[in-house]
Coordinates of N, CA and C in Angstrom, one line a residue:
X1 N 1.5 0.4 6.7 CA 0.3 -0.3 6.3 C 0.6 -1.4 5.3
X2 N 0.1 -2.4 5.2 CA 0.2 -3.7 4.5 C -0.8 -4.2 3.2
X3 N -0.5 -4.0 2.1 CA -1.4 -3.9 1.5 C -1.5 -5.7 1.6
X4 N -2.9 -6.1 1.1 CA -3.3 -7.3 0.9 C -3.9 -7.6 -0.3
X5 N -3.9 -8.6 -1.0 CA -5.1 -9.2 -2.4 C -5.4 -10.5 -2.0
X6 N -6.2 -11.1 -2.8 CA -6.3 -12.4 -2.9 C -6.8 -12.5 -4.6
X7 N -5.6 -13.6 -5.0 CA -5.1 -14.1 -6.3 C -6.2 -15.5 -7.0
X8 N -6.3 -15.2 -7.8 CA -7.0 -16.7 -8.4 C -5.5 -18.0 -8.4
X9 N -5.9 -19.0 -7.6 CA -4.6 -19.7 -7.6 C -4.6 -20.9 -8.7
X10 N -3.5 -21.2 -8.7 CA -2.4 -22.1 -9.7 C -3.1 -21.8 -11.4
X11 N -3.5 -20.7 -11.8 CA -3.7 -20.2 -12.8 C -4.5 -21.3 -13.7
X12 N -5.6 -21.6 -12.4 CA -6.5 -22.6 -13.3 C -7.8 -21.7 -13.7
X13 N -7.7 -20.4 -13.6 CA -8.9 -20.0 -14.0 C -10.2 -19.8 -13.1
X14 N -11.3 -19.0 -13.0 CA -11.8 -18.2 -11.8 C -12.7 -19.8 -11.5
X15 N -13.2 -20.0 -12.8 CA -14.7 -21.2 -12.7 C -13.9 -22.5 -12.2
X16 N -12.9 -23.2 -13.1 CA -12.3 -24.1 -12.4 C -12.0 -24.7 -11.0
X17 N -11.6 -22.9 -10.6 CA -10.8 -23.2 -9.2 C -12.4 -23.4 -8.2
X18 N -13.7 -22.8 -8.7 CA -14.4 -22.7 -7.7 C -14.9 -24.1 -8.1
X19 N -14.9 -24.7 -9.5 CA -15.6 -26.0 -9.2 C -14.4 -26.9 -8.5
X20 N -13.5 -27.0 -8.5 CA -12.4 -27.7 -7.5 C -12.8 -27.8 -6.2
X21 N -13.1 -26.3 -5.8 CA -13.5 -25.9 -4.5 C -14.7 -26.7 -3.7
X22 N -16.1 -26.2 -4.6 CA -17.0 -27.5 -4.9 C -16.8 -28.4 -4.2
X23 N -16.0 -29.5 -5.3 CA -15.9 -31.1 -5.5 C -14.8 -31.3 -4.0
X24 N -13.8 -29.9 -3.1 CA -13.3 -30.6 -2.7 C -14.5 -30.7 -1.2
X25 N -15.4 -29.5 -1.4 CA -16.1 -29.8 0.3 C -17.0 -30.6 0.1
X26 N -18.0 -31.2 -1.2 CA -18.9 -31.8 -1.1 C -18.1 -33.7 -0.9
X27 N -16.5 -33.6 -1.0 CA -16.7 -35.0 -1.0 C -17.4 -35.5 0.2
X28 N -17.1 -36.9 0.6 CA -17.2 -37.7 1.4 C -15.7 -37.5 2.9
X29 N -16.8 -37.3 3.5 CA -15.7 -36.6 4.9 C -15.3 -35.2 5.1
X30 N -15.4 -34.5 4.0 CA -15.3 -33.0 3.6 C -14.1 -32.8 3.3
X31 N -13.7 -31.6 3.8 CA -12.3 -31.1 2.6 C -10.9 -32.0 3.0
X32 N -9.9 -32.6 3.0 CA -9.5 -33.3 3.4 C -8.2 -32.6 2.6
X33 N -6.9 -33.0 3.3 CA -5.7 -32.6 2.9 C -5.3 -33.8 1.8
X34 N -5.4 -35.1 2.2 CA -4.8 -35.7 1.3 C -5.6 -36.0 -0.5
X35 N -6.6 -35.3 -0.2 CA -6.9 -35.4 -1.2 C -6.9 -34.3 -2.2
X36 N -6.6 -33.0 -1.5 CA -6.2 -31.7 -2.0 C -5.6 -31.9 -4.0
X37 N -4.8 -32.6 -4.2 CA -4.8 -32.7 -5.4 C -5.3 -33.5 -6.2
X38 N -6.0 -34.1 -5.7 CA -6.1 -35.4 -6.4 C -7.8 -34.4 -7.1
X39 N -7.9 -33.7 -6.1 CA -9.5 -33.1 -6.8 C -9.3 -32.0 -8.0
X40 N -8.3 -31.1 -7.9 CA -7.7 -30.1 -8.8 C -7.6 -31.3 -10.2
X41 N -6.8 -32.6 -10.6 CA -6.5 -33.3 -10.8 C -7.9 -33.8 -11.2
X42 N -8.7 -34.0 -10.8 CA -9.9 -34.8 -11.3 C -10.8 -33.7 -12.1
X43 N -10.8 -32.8 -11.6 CA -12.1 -31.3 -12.5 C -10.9 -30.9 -13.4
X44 N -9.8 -30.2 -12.8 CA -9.1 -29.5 -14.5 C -8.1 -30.4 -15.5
X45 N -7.9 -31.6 -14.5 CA -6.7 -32.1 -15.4 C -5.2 -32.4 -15.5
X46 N -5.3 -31.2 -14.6 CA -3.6 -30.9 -14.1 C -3.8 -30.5 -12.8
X47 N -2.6 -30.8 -12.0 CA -2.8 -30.4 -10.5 C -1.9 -28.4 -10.5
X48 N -2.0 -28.0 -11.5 CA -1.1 -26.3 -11.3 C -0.8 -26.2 -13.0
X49 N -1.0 -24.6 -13.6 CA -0.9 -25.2 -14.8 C 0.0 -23.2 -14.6
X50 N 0.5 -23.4 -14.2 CA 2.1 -22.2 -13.9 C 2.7 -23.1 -14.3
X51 N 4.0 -21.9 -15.1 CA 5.0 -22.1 -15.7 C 5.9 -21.6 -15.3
X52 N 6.1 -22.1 -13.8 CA 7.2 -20.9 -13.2 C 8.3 -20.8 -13.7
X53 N 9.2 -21.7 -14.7 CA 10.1 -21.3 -15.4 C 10.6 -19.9 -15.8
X54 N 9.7 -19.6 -15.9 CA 9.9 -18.0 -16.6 C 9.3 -16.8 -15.6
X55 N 9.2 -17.5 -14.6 CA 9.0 -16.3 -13.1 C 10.1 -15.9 -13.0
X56 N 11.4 -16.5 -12.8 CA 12.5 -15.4 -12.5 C 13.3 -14.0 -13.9
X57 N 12.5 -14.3 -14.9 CA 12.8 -13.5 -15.7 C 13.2 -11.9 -15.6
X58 N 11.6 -11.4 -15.2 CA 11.3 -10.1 -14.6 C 12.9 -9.8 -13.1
X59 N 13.2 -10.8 -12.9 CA 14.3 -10.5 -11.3 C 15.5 -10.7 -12.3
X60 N 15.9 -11.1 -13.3 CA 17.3 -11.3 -13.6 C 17.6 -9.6 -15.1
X61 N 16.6 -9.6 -15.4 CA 16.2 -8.6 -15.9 C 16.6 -7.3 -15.1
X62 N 16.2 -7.2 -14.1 CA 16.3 -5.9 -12.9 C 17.9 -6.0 -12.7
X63 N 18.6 -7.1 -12.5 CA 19.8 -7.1 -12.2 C 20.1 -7.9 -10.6
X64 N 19.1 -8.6 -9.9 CA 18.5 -9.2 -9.1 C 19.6 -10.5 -9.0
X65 N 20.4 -10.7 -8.0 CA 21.1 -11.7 -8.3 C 20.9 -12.6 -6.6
X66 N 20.5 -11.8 -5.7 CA 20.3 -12.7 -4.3 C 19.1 -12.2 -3.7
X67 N 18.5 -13.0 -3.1 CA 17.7 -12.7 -2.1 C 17.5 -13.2 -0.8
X68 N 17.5 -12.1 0.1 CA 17.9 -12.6 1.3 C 17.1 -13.4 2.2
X69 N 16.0 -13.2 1.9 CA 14.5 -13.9 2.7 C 13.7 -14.0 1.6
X70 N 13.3 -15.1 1.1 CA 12.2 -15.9 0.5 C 11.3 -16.1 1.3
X71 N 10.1 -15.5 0.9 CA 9.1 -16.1 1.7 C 8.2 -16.8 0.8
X72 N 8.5 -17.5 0.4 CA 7.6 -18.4 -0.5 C 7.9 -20.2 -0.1
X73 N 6.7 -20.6 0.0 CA 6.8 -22.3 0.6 C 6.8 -23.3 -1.4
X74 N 6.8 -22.4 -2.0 CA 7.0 -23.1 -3.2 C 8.3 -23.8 -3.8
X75 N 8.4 -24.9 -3.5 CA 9.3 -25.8 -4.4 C 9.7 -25.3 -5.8
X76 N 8.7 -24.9 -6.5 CA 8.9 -24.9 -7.8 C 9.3 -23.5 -8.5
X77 N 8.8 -22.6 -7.5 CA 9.3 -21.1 -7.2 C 10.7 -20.7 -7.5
X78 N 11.2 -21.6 -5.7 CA 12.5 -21.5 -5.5 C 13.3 -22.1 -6.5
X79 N 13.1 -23.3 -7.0 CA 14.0 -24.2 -8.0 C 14.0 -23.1 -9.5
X80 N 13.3 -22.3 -10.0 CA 13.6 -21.7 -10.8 C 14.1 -20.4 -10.4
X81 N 14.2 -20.0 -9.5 CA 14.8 -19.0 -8.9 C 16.6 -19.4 -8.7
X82 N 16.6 -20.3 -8.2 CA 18.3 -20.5 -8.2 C 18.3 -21.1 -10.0
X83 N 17.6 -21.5 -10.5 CA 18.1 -22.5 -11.9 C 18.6 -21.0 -12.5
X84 N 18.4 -19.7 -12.2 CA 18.4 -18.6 -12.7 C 19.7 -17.9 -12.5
X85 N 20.3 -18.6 -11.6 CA 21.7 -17.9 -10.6 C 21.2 -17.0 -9.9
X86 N 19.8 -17.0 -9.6 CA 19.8 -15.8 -8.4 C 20.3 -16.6 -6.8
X87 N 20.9 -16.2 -6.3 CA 21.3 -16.6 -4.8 C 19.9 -16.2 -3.9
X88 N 19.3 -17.1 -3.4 CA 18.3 -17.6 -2.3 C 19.3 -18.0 -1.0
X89 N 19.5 -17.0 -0.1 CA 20.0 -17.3 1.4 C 19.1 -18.2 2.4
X90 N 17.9 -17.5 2.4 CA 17.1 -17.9 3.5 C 15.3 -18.2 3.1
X91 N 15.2 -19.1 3.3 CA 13.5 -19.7 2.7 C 12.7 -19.3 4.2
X92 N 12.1 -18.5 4.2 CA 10.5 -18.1 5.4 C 9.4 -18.8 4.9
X93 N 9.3 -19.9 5.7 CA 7.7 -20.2 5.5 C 6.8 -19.6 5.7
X94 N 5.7 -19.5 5.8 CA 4.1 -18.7 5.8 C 4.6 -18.7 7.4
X95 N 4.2 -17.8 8.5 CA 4.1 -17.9 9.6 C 2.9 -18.6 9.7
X96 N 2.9 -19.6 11.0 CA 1.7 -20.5 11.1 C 0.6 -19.5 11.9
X97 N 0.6 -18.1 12.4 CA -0.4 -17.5 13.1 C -1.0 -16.5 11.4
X98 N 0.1 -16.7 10.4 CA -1.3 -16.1 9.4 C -1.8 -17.1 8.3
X99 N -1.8 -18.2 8.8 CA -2.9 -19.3 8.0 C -4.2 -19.2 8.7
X100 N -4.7 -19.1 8.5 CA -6.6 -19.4 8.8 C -6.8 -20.6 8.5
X101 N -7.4 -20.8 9.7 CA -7.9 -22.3 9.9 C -8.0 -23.3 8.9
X102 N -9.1 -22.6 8.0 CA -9.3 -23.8 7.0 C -8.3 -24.0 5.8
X103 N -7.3 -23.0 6.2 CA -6.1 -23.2 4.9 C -5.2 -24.3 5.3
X104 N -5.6 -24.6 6.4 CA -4.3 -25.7 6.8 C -4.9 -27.0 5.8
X105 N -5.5 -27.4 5.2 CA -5.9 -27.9 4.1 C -4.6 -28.0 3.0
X106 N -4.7 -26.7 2.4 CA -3.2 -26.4 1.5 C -2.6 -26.6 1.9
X107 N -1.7 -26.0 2.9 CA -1.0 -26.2 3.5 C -0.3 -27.3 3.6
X108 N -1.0 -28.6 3.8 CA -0.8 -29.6 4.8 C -0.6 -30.3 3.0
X109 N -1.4 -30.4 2.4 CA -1.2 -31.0 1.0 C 0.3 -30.7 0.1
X110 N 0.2 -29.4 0.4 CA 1.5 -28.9 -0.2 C 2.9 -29.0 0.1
X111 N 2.8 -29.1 1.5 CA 4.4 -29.4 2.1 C 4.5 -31.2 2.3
X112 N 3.5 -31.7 2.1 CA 3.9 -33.2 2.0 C 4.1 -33.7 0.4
X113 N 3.4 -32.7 -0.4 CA 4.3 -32.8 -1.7 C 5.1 -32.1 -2.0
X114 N 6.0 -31.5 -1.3 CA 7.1 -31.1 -1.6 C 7.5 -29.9 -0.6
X115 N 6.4 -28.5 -0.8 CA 7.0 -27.6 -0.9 C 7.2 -27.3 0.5
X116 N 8.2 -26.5 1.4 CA 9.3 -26.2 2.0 C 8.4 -25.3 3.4
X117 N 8.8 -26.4 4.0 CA 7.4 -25.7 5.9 C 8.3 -25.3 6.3
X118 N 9.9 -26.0 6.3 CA 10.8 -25.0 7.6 C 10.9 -25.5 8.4
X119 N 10.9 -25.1 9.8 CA 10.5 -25.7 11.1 C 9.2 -25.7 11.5
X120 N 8.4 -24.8 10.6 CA 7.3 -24.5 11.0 C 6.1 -25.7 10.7
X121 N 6.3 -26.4 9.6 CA 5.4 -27.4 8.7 C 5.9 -28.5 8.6
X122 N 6.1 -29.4 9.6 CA 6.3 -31.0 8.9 C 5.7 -31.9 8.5
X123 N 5.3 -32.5 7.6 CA 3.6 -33.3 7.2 C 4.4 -34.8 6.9
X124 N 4.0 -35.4 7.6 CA 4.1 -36.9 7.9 C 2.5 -37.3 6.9
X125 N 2.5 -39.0 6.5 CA 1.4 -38.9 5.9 C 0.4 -39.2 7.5
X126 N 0.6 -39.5 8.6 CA -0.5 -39.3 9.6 C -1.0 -37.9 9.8
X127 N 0.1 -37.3 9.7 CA -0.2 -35.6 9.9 C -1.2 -35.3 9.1
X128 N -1.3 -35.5 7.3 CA -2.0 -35.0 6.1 C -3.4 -35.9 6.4
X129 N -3.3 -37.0 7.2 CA -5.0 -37.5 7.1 C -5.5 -37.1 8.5
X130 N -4.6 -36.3 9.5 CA -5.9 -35.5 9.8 C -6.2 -34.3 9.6
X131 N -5.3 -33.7 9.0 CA -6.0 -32.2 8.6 C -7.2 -32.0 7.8
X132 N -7.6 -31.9 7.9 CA -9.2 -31.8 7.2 C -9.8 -30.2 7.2
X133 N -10.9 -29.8 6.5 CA -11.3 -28.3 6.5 C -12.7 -28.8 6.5
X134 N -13.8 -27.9 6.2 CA -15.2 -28.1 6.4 C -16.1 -28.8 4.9
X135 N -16.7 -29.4 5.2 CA -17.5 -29.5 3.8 C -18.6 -28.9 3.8
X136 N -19.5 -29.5 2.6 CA -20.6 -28.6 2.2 C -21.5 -28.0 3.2
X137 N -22.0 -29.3 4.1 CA -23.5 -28.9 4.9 C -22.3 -29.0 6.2
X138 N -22.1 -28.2 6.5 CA -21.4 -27.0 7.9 C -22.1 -26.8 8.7
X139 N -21.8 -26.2 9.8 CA -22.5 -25.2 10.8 C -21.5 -24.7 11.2
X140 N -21.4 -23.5 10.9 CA -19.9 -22.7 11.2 C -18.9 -23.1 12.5
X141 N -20.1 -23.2 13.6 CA -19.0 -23.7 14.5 C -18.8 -25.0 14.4
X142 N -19.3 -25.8 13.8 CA -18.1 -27.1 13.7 C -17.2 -26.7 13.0
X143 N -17.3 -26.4 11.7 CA -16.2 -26.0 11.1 C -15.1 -25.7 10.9
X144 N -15.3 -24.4 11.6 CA -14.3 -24.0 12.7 C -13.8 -25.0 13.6
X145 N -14.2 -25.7 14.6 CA -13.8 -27.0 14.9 C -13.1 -27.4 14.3
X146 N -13.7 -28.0 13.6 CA -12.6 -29.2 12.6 C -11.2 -28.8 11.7
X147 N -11.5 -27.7 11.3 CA -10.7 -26.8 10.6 C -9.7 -26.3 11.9
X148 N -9.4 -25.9 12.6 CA -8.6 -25.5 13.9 C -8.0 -26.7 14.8
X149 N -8.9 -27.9 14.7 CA -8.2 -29.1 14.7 C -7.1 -29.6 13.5
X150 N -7.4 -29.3 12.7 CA -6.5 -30.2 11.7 C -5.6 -28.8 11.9
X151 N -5.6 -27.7 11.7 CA -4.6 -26.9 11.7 C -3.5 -27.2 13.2
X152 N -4.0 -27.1 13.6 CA -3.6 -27.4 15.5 C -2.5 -28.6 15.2
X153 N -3.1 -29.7 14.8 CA -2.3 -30.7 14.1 C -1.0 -30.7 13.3
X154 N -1.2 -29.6 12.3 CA 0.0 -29.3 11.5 C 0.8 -28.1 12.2
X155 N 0.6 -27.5 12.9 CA 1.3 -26.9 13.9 C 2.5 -27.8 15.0
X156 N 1.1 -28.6 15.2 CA 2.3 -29.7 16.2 C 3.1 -30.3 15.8
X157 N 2.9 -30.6 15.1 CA 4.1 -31.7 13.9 C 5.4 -30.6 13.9
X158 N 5.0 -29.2 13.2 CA 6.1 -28.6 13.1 C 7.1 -28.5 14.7
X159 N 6.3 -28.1 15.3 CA 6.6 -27.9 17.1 C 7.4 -29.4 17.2
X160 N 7.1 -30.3 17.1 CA 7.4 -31.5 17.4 C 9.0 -31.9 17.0
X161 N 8.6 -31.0 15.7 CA 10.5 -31.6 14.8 C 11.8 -30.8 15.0
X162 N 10.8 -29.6 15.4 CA 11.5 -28.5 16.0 C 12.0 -29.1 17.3
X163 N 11.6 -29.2 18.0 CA 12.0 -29.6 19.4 C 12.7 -31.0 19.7
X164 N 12.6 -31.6 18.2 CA 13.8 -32.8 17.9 C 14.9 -32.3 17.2
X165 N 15.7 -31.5 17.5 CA 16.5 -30.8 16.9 C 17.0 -30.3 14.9
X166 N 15.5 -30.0 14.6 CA 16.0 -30.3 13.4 C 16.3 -28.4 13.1
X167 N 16.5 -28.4 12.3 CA 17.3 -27.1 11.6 C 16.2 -26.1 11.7
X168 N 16.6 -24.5 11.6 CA 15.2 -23.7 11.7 C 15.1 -23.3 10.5
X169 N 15.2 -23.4 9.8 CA 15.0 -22.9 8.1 C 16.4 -23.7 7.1
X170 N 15.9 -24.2 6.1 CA 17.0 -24.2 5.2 C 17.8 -23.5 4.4
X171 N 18.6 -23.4 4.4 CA 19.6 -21.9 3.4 C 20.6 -22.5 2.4
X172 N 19.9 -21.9 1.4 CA 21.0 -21.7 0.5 C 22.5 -21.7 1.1
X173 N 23.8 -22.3 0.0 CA 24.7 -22.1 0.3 C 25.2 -20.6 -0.5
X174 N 26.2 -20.1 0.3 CA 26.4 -18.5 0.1 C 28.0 -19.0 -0.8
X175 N 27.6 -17.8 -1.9 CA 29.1 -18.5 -2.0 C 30.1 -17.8 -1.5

C-alpha cells in the first residue's frame, strides 16, 4: 500500500499559497504556465521561501552518502544534496501518468526554470505558453479540456526529444 499526503508548498504558508492560487485562476486567460511565478512573486514576494540548504542535513547525519534514484524534479533539492557529498546516480522525474491534468501548470513552469524533466519534460518557451490550467469561471468539462490539452503538450515535447535522441535521464558521475 502507498501512503499519500498533500504538503502546503514552497513553505509560503496555508493563506498565501491559496491567495497565489486565487490570483493565478482569476487572471486574464486563466492559469497559465508562464506566469506560474511571476504570481507567487507578485502576492508573497518571493517565488519559494525553502532553504534547502540544510535539507541534506538529516541524510548526512544518518550516514547517507549515495542515492540511487532521486525522484525529485528539484534543481535546488539535488544541488544541495551533492553540495553535501552525498552521491546522486540517477534523477526520476515525476512520471508523466501521475500528474493530473491541471498540474501540468507546475510542471511546465518549473522545468523551464530549471528543474530536471528527464526525457520525460522538455519546456521550450512555445511549449510553457501553451500549457495553461482552468480559471475562475470554469465548467469542469472545459477545464478538463484545457488542462489535458496543455498537459498533452508537455508530454509531447518530452516524446519529441526523446525520439531525437536525447539521453533518458541524467546521472550523476559515479566515482
Amino acid at each position: 500500500s502507498r501512503c499519500q499526503y498533500r504538503k502546503e508548498g514552497r513553505a509560503l504558508g496555508e493563506v498565501t499559497k491559496y491567495l497565489v492560487y486565487n490570483m493565478r485562476k482569476r487572471q486574464e486567460g486563466g492559469d497559465k504556465a508562464e506566469e506560474y511565478f511571476n504570481c507567487t512573486q507578485h502576492v508573497a514576494g518571493v517565488t519559494d521561501t525553502r532553504f534547502q540548504a540544510l535539507m541534506p542535513d538529516p541524510l548526512v547525519w544518518l550516514g547517507v552518502t549515495k542515492i540511487h534514484k532521486l525522484v525529485s524534479m528539484s534543481n535546488v533539492k539535488y544541488d544541495a544534496i551533492t553540495a553535501a557529498g552525498i552521491e546522486v546516480v540517477e534523477r526520476v522525474a515525476i512520471p508523466a501518468e501521475l500528474v493530473p491534468a491541471d498540474a501540468g501548470v507546475e510542471i511546465a513552469a518549473k522545468v523551464f526554470n530549471g528543474y530536471e524533466g528527464g526525457d520525460v519534460y522538455k519546456v521550450d518557451k512555445s511549449t510553457l505558453e501553451k500549457v495553461v490550467g482552468r480559471d475562475y469561471d470554469y465548467k469542469k468539462s472545459d477545464a478538463e479540456m484545457v488542462a489535458q490539452d496543455g498537459l498533452d503538450a508537455l508530454k509531447k515535447s518530452g516524446a519529441e526529444a526523446a525520439a531525437e535522441g536525447e539521453p533518458a535521464a541524467k546521472r550523476a558521475k559515479s566515482s
